[in-house]
Amino acid sequence: MNDAHLHMVVNHFPIVGTIVAIGILIAGLLNKNQSIINTAYVLFIIGAVFGILSMNTGEGAEELVEDMPGIGWKIIHEHEELAEKMALLLDVLGILSLVGFYFQYKNNPKQKLVSYLLLVLSIASLFVIQKVGTSGGEIRHTEIRNESNATHNLKTDNKHDE
């Protein structure tokens, strides 16, 4: 199993896991059920861990595919830049989840505030999450690229190779 394969195995959980965690967090807040909220916290933490794994396998995956026809440096670079932003967001969500666990354990009244802050930040992060998923898919799935982007990538790649 090479880095590209490992990257494909681990890169879906940060995206799907975050979306599922948001739904679970909303359900927990609406039902005022701390067990459900804790489940969301766990998913955010796991999402952060898988985000780190995705970042660590991404460089190796890039090395394996960057010279393939129709791939190109620009599209990989765009994905990498977005993934770095997403990894930072996932880390913040994971840390906030740990803070939420700690506040719950200490019966700190700010625990509810942390849950709502986590909800707002995670919903706001969906924009970056969607962009990362789409840009990653565009690397090998040319059918989802828009034509102007695909044409621009090929022109830019030719300049990069010179």
PDB file of C-alpha atoms in Angstrom:
ATOM      1  CA  MET A   1       0.000   0.000   0.000  1.00  0.00           C
ATOM      2  CA  ASN A   2       1.519   3.334  -1.066  1.00  0.00           C
ATOM      3  CA  ASP A   3       0.895   6.875   0.211  1.00  0.00           C
ATOM      4  CA  ALA A   4      -1.677   7.617  -2.488  1.00  0.00           C
ATOM      5  CA  HIS A   5      -3.697   4.582  -1.408  1.00  0.00           C
ATOM      6  CA  LEU A   6      -3.338   5.463   2.271  1.00  0.00           C
ATOM      7  CA  HIS A   7      -4.362   9.045   1.513  1.00  0.00           C
ATOM      8  CA  MET A   8      -7.529   7.856  -0.203  1.00  0.00           C
ATOM      9  CA  VAL A   9      -8.309   5.567   2.735  1.00  0.00           C
ATOM     10  CA  VAL A  10      -8.004   8.260   5.430  1.00  0.00           C
ATOM     11  CA  ASN A  11      -9.068  11.456   3.660  1.00  0.00           C
ATOM     12  CA  HIS A  12     -12.805  10.802   3.606  1.00  0.00           C
ATOM     13  CA  PHE A  13     -13.378  10.616   7.351  1.00  0.00           C
ATOM     14  CA  PRO A  14     -12.473  14.243   8.128  1.00  0.00           C
ATOM     15  CA  ILE A  15     -15.081  15.357   5.597  1.00  0.00           C
ATOM     16  CA  VAL A  16     -17.873  12.871   6.261  1.00  0.00           C
ATOM     17  CA  GLY A  17     -17.097  12.611   9.979  1.00  0.00           C
ATOM     18  CA  THR A  18     -17.356  16.362  10.456  1.00  0.00           C
ATOM     19  CA  ILE A  19     -20.695  16.498   8.659  1.00  0.00           C
ATOM     20  CA  VAL A  20     -22.038  13.618  10.766  1.00  0.00           C
ATOM     21  CA  ALA A  21     -20.626  15.188  13.958  1.00  0.00           C
ATOM     22  CA  ILE A  22     -22.467  18.440  13.193  1.00  0.00           C
ATOM     23  CA  GLY A  23     -25.754  16.557  12.863  1.00  0.00           C
ATOM     24  CA  ILE A  24     -25.140  14.661  16.088  1.00  0.00           C
ATOM     25  CA  LEU A  25     -24.145  17.856  17.924  1.00  0.00           C
ATOM     26  CA  ILE A  26     -27.348  19.562  16.775  1.00  0.00           C
ATOM     27  CA  ALA A  27     -29.381  16.555  17.951  1.00  0.00           C
ATOM     28  CA  GLY A  28     -27.616  16.596  21.319  1.00  0.00           C
ATOM     29  CA  LEU A  29     -28.182  20.310  21.811  1.00  0.00           C
ATOM     30  CA  LEU A  30     -31.844  20.116  20.796  1.00  0.00           C
ATOM     31  CA  ASN A  31     -32.459  17.144  23.089  1.00  0.00           C
ATOM     32  CA  LYS A  32     -30.258  18.587  25.865  1.00  0.00           C
ATOM     33  CA  ASN A  33     -28.550  15.198  25.998  1.00  0.00           C
ATOM     34  CA  GLN A  34     -24.915  15.308  27.079  1.00  0.00           C
ATOM     35  CA  SER A  35     -24.243  11.732  25.895  1.00  0.00           C
ATOM     36  CA  ILE A  36     -25.198  12.689  22.349  1.00  0.00           C
ATOM     37  CA  ILE A  37     -23.084  15.863  22.585  1.00  0.00           C
ATOM     38  CA  ASN A  38     -20.162  13.746  23.805  1.00  0.00           C
ATOM     39  CA  THR A  39     -20.577  11.499  20.765  1.00  0.00           C
ATOM     40  CA  ALA A  40     -20.186  14.565  18.547  1.00  0.00           C
ATOM     41  CA  TYR A  41     -17.080  15.569  20.523  1.00  0.00           C
ATOM     42  CA  VAL A  42     -15.541  12.141  19.893  1.00  0.00           C
ATOM     43  CA  LEU A  43     -16.263  12.412  16.162  1.00  0.00           C
ATOM     44  CA  PHE A  44     -14.672  15.878  15.989  1.00  0.00           C
ATOM     45  CA  ILE A  45     -11.570  14.544  17.758  1.00  0.00           C
ATOM     46  CA  ILE A  46     -11.365  11.536  15.428  1.00  0.00           C
ATOM     47  CA  GLY A  47     -11.844  13.907  12.476  1.00  0.00           C
ATOM     48  CA  ALA A  48      -8.861  15.947  13.672  1.00  0.00           C
ATOM     49  CA  VAL A  49      -6.723  12.797  13.978  1.00  0.00           C
ATOM     50  CA  PHE A  50      -7.715  11.645  10.490  1.00  0.00           C
ATOM     51  CA  GLY A  51      -7.020  15.165   9.214  1.00  0.00           C
ATOM     52  CA  ILE A  52      -3.460  14.837  10.508  1.00  0.00           C
ATOM     53  CA  LEU A  53      -3.171  11.429   8.840  1.00  0.00           C
ATOM     54  CA  SER A  54      -4.502  12.892   5.586  1.00  0.00           C
ATOM     55  CA  MET A  55      -1.952  15.682   5.675  1.00  0.00           C
ATOM     56  CA  ASN A  56       0.859  13.227   6.412  1.00  0.00           C
ATOM     57  CA  THR A  57      -0.050  10.972   3.483  1.00  0.00           C
ATOM     58  CA  GLY A  58      -0.867  13.823   1.085  1.00  0.00           C
ATOM     59  CA  GLU A  59       2.724  14.692   0.249  1.00  0.00           C
ATOM     60  CA  GLY A  60       3.516  11.092  -0.729  1.00  0.00           C
ATOM     61  CA  ALA A  61       0.321  10.904  -2.765  1.00  0.00           C
ATOM     62  CA  GLU A  62       1.318  14.100  -4.557  1.00  0.00           C
ATOM     63  CA  GLU A  63       4.692  12.651  -5.498  1.00  0.00           C
ATOM     64  CA  LEU A  64       2.996   9.622  -7.053  1.00  0.00           C
ATOM     65  CA  VAL A  65       0.418  11.479  -9.167  1.00  0.00           C
ATOM     66  CA  GLU A  66       1.879  14.906  -9.994  1.00  0.00           C
ATOM     67  CA  ASP A  67       3.544  13.747 -13.218  1.00  0.00           C
ATOM     68  CA  MET A  68       0.549  11.827 -14.530  1.00  0.00           C
ATOM     69  CA  PRO A  69      -1.050  13.208 -17.699  1.00  0.00           C
ATOM     70  CA  GLY A  70      -3.900  15.626 -17.064  1.00  0.00           C
ATOM     71  CA  ILE A  71      -3.095  16.086 -13.357  1.00  0.00           C
ATOM     72  CA  GLY A  72      -0.713  18.975 -13.073  1.00  0.00           C
ATOM     73  CA  TRP A  73       0.930  20.996 -10.360  1.00  0.00           C
ATOM     74  CA  LYS A  74      -1.668  23.770 -10.094  1.00  0.00           C
ATOM     75  CA  ILE A  75      -4.626  21.577  -9.205  1.00  0.00           C
ATOM     76  CA  ILE A  76      -2.596  19.653  -6.625  1.00  0.00           C
ATOM     77  CA  HIS A  77      -1.251  22.887  -5.135  1.00  0.00           C
ATOM     78  CA  GLU A  78      -4.770  24.330  -4.837  1.00  0.00           C
ATOM     79  CA  HIS A  79      -5.938  21.166  -3.060  1.00  0.00           C
ATOM     80  CA  GLU A  80      -2.927  21.242  -0.745  1.00  0.00           C
ATOM     81  CA  GLU A  81      -3.518  24.883   0.233  1.00  0.00           C
ATOM     82  CA  LEU A  82      -7.180  24.216   1.018  1.00  0.00           C
ATOM     83  CA  ALA A  83      -6.311  21.025   2.908  1.00  0.00           C
ATOM     84  CA  GLU A  84      -3.930  22.965   5.151  1.00  0.00           C
ATOM     85  CA  LYS A  85      -6.758  25.349   6.080  1.00  0.00           C
ATOM     86  CA  MET A  86      -9.099  22.435   6.701  1.00  0.00           C
ATOM     87  CA  ALA A  87      -6.514  20.659   8.878  1.00  0.00           C
ATOM     88  CA  LEU A  88      -6.214  23.782  11.021  1.00  0.00           C
ATOM     89  CA  LEU A  89     -10.012  23.979  11.359  1.00  0.00           C
ATOM     90  CA  LEU A  90     -10.215  20.286  12.260  1.00  0.00           C
ATOM     91  CA  ASP A  91      -7.531  20.758  14.905  1.00  0.00           C
ATOM     92  CA  VAL A  92      -9.484  23.656  16.427  1.00  0.00           C
ATOM     93  CA  LEU A  93     -12.683  21.568  16.421  1.00  0.00           C
ATOM     94  CA  GLY A  94     -10.829  18.688  18.090  1.00  0.00           C
ATOM     95  CA  ILE A  95      -9.299  20.942  20.739  1.00  0.00           C
ATOM     96  CA  LEU A  96     -12.662  22.601  21.431  1.00  0.00           C
ATOM     97  CA  SER A  97     -14.146  19.135  21.843  1.00  0.00           C
ATOM     98  CA  LEU A  98     -11.470  18.282  24.409  1.00  0.00           C
ATOM     99  CA  VAL A  99     -12.264  21.544  26.210  1.00  0.00           C
ATOM    100  CA  GLY A 100     -15.944  20.586  26.129  1.00  0.00           C
ATOM    101  CA  PHE A 101     -15.141  17.213  27.714  1.00  0.00           C
ATOM    102  CA  TYR A 102     -13.033  18.905  30.380  1.00  0.00           C
ATOM    103  CA  PHE A 103     -15.700  21.502  31.190  1.00  0.00           C
ATOM    104  CA  GLN A 104     -18.327  18.783  31.417  1.00  0.00           C
ATOM    105  CA  TYR A 105     -16.122  16.778  33.780  1.00  0.00           C
ATOM    106  CA  LYS A 106     -15.616  19.872  35.973  1.00  0.00           C
ATOM    107  CA  ASN A 107     -19.314  20.856  35.730  1.00  0.00           C
ATOM    108  CA  ASN A 108     -18.217  24.200  34.363  1.00  0.00           C
ATOM    109  CA  PRO A 109     -21.187  26.324  33.259  1.00  0.00           C
ATOM    110  CA  LYS A 110     -19.211  27.382  30.163  1.00  0.00           C
ATOM    111  CA  GLN A 111     -19.543  23.864  28.760  1.00  0.00           C
ATOM    112  CA  LYS A 112     -22.760  24.819  26.962  1.00  0.00           C
ATOM    113  CA  LEU A 113     -21.027  27.859  25.450  1.00  0.00           C
ATOM    114  CA  VAL A 114     -18.253  25.600  24.141  1.00  0.00           C
ATOM    115  CA  SER A 115     -20.840  23.327  22.499  1.00  0.00           C
ATOM    116  CA  TYR A 116     -22.495  26.261  20.727  1.00  0.00           C
ATOM    117  CA  LEU A 117     -19.125  27.713  19.698  1.00  0.00           C
ATOM    118  CA  LEU A 118     -18.183  24.297  18.317  1.00  0.00           C
ATOM    119  CA  LEU A 119     -21.451  24.157  16.383  1.00  0.00           C
ATOM    120  CA  VAL A 120     -20.999  27.606  14.839  1.00  0.00           C
ATOM    121  CA  LEU A 121     -17.356  26.994  13.923  1.00  0.00           C
ATOM    122  CA  SER A 122     -18.058  23.539  12.483  1.00  0.00           C
ATOM    123  CA  ILE A 123     -20.914  24.831  10.336  1.00  0.00           C
ATOM    124  CA  ALA A 124     -18.724  27.699   9.122  1.00  0.00           C
ATOM    125  CA  SER A 125     -15.978  25.194   8.276  1.00  0.00           C
ATOM    126  CA  LEU A 126     -18.299  23.328   5.891  1.00  0.00           C
ATOM    127  CA  PHE A 127     -17.357  25.780   3.115  1.00  0.00           C
ATOM    128  CA  VAL A 128     -13.670  24.840   3.356  1.00  0.00           C
ATOM    129  CA  ILE A 129     -14.509  21.162   3.806  1.00  0.00           C
ATOM    130  CA  GLN A 130     -16.564  21.169   0.599  1.00  0.00           C
ATOM    131  CA  LYS A 131     -13.780  22.944  -1.311  1.00  0.00           C
ATOM    132  CA  VAL A 132     -11.157  20.449  -0.106  1.00  0.00           C
ATOM    133  CA  GLY A 133     -13.290  17.469  -1.078  1.00  0.00           C
ATOM    134  CA  THR A 134     -14.061  18.883  -4.499  1.00  0.00           C
ATOM    135  CA  SER A 135     -10.482  19.940  -5.238  1.00  0.00           C
ATOM    136  CA  GLY A 136      -9.210  16.523  -4.160  1.00  0.00           C
ATOM    137  CA  GLY A 137     -11.726  14.787  -6.384  1.00  0.00           C
ATOM    138  CA  GLU A 138     -10.766  16.981  -9.340  1.00  0.00           C
ATOM    139  CA  ILE A 139      -7.192  15.681  -9.208  1.00  0.00           C
ATOM    140  CA  ARG A 140      -8.130  12.306 -10.655  1.00  0.00           C
ATOM    141  CA  HIS A 141     -11.746  12.810 -11.675  1.00  0.00           C
ATOM    142  CA  THR A 142     -11.527  15.108 -14.653  1.00  0.00           C
ATOM    143  CA  GLU A 143     -15.250  14.681 -15.236  1.00  0.00           C
ATOM    144  CA  ILE A 144     -16.008  16.949 -12.256  1.00  0.00           C
ATOM    145  CA  ARG A 145     -13.661  19.739 -13.305  1.00  0.00           C
ATOM    146  CA  ASN A 146     -15.215  22.730 -14.994  1.00  0.00           C
ATOM    147  CA  GLU A 147     -13.784  23.255 -18.481  1.00  0.00           C
ATOM    148  CA  SER A 148     -12.155  26.616 -17.832  1.00  0.00           C
ATOM    149  CA  ASN A 149     -10.386  25.229 -14.764  1.00  0.00           C
ATOM    150  CA  ALA A 150      -9.210  22.119 -16.625  1.00  0.00           C
ATOM    151  CA  THR A 151      -7.923  24.180 -19.569  1.00  0.00           C
ATOM    152  CA  HIS A 152      -6.232  26.679 -17.246  1.00  0.00           C
ATOM    153  CA  ASN A 153      -4.548  23.866 -15.294  1.00  0.00           C
ATOM    154  CA  LEU A 154      -3.074  22.354 -18.432  1.00  0.00           C
ATOM    155  CA  LYS A 155      -1.754  25.729 -19.635  1.00  0.00           C
ATOM    156  CA  THR A 156      -0.277  26.505 -16.210  1.00  0.00           C
ATOM    157  CA  ASP A 157       1.251  23.049 -15.946  1.00  0.00           C
ATOM    158  CA  ASN A 158       3.050  23.498 -19.236  1.00  0.00           C
ATOM    159  CA  LYS A 159       4.574  26.733 -17.915  1.00  0.00           C
ATOM    160  CA  HIS A 160       5.540  25.015 -14.640  1.00  0.00           C
ATOM    161  CA  ASP A 161       7.394  22.268 -16.533  1.00  0.00           C
ATOM    162  CA  GLU A 162       9.576  24.732 -18.447  1.00  0.00           C
TER     163      GLU A 162
END
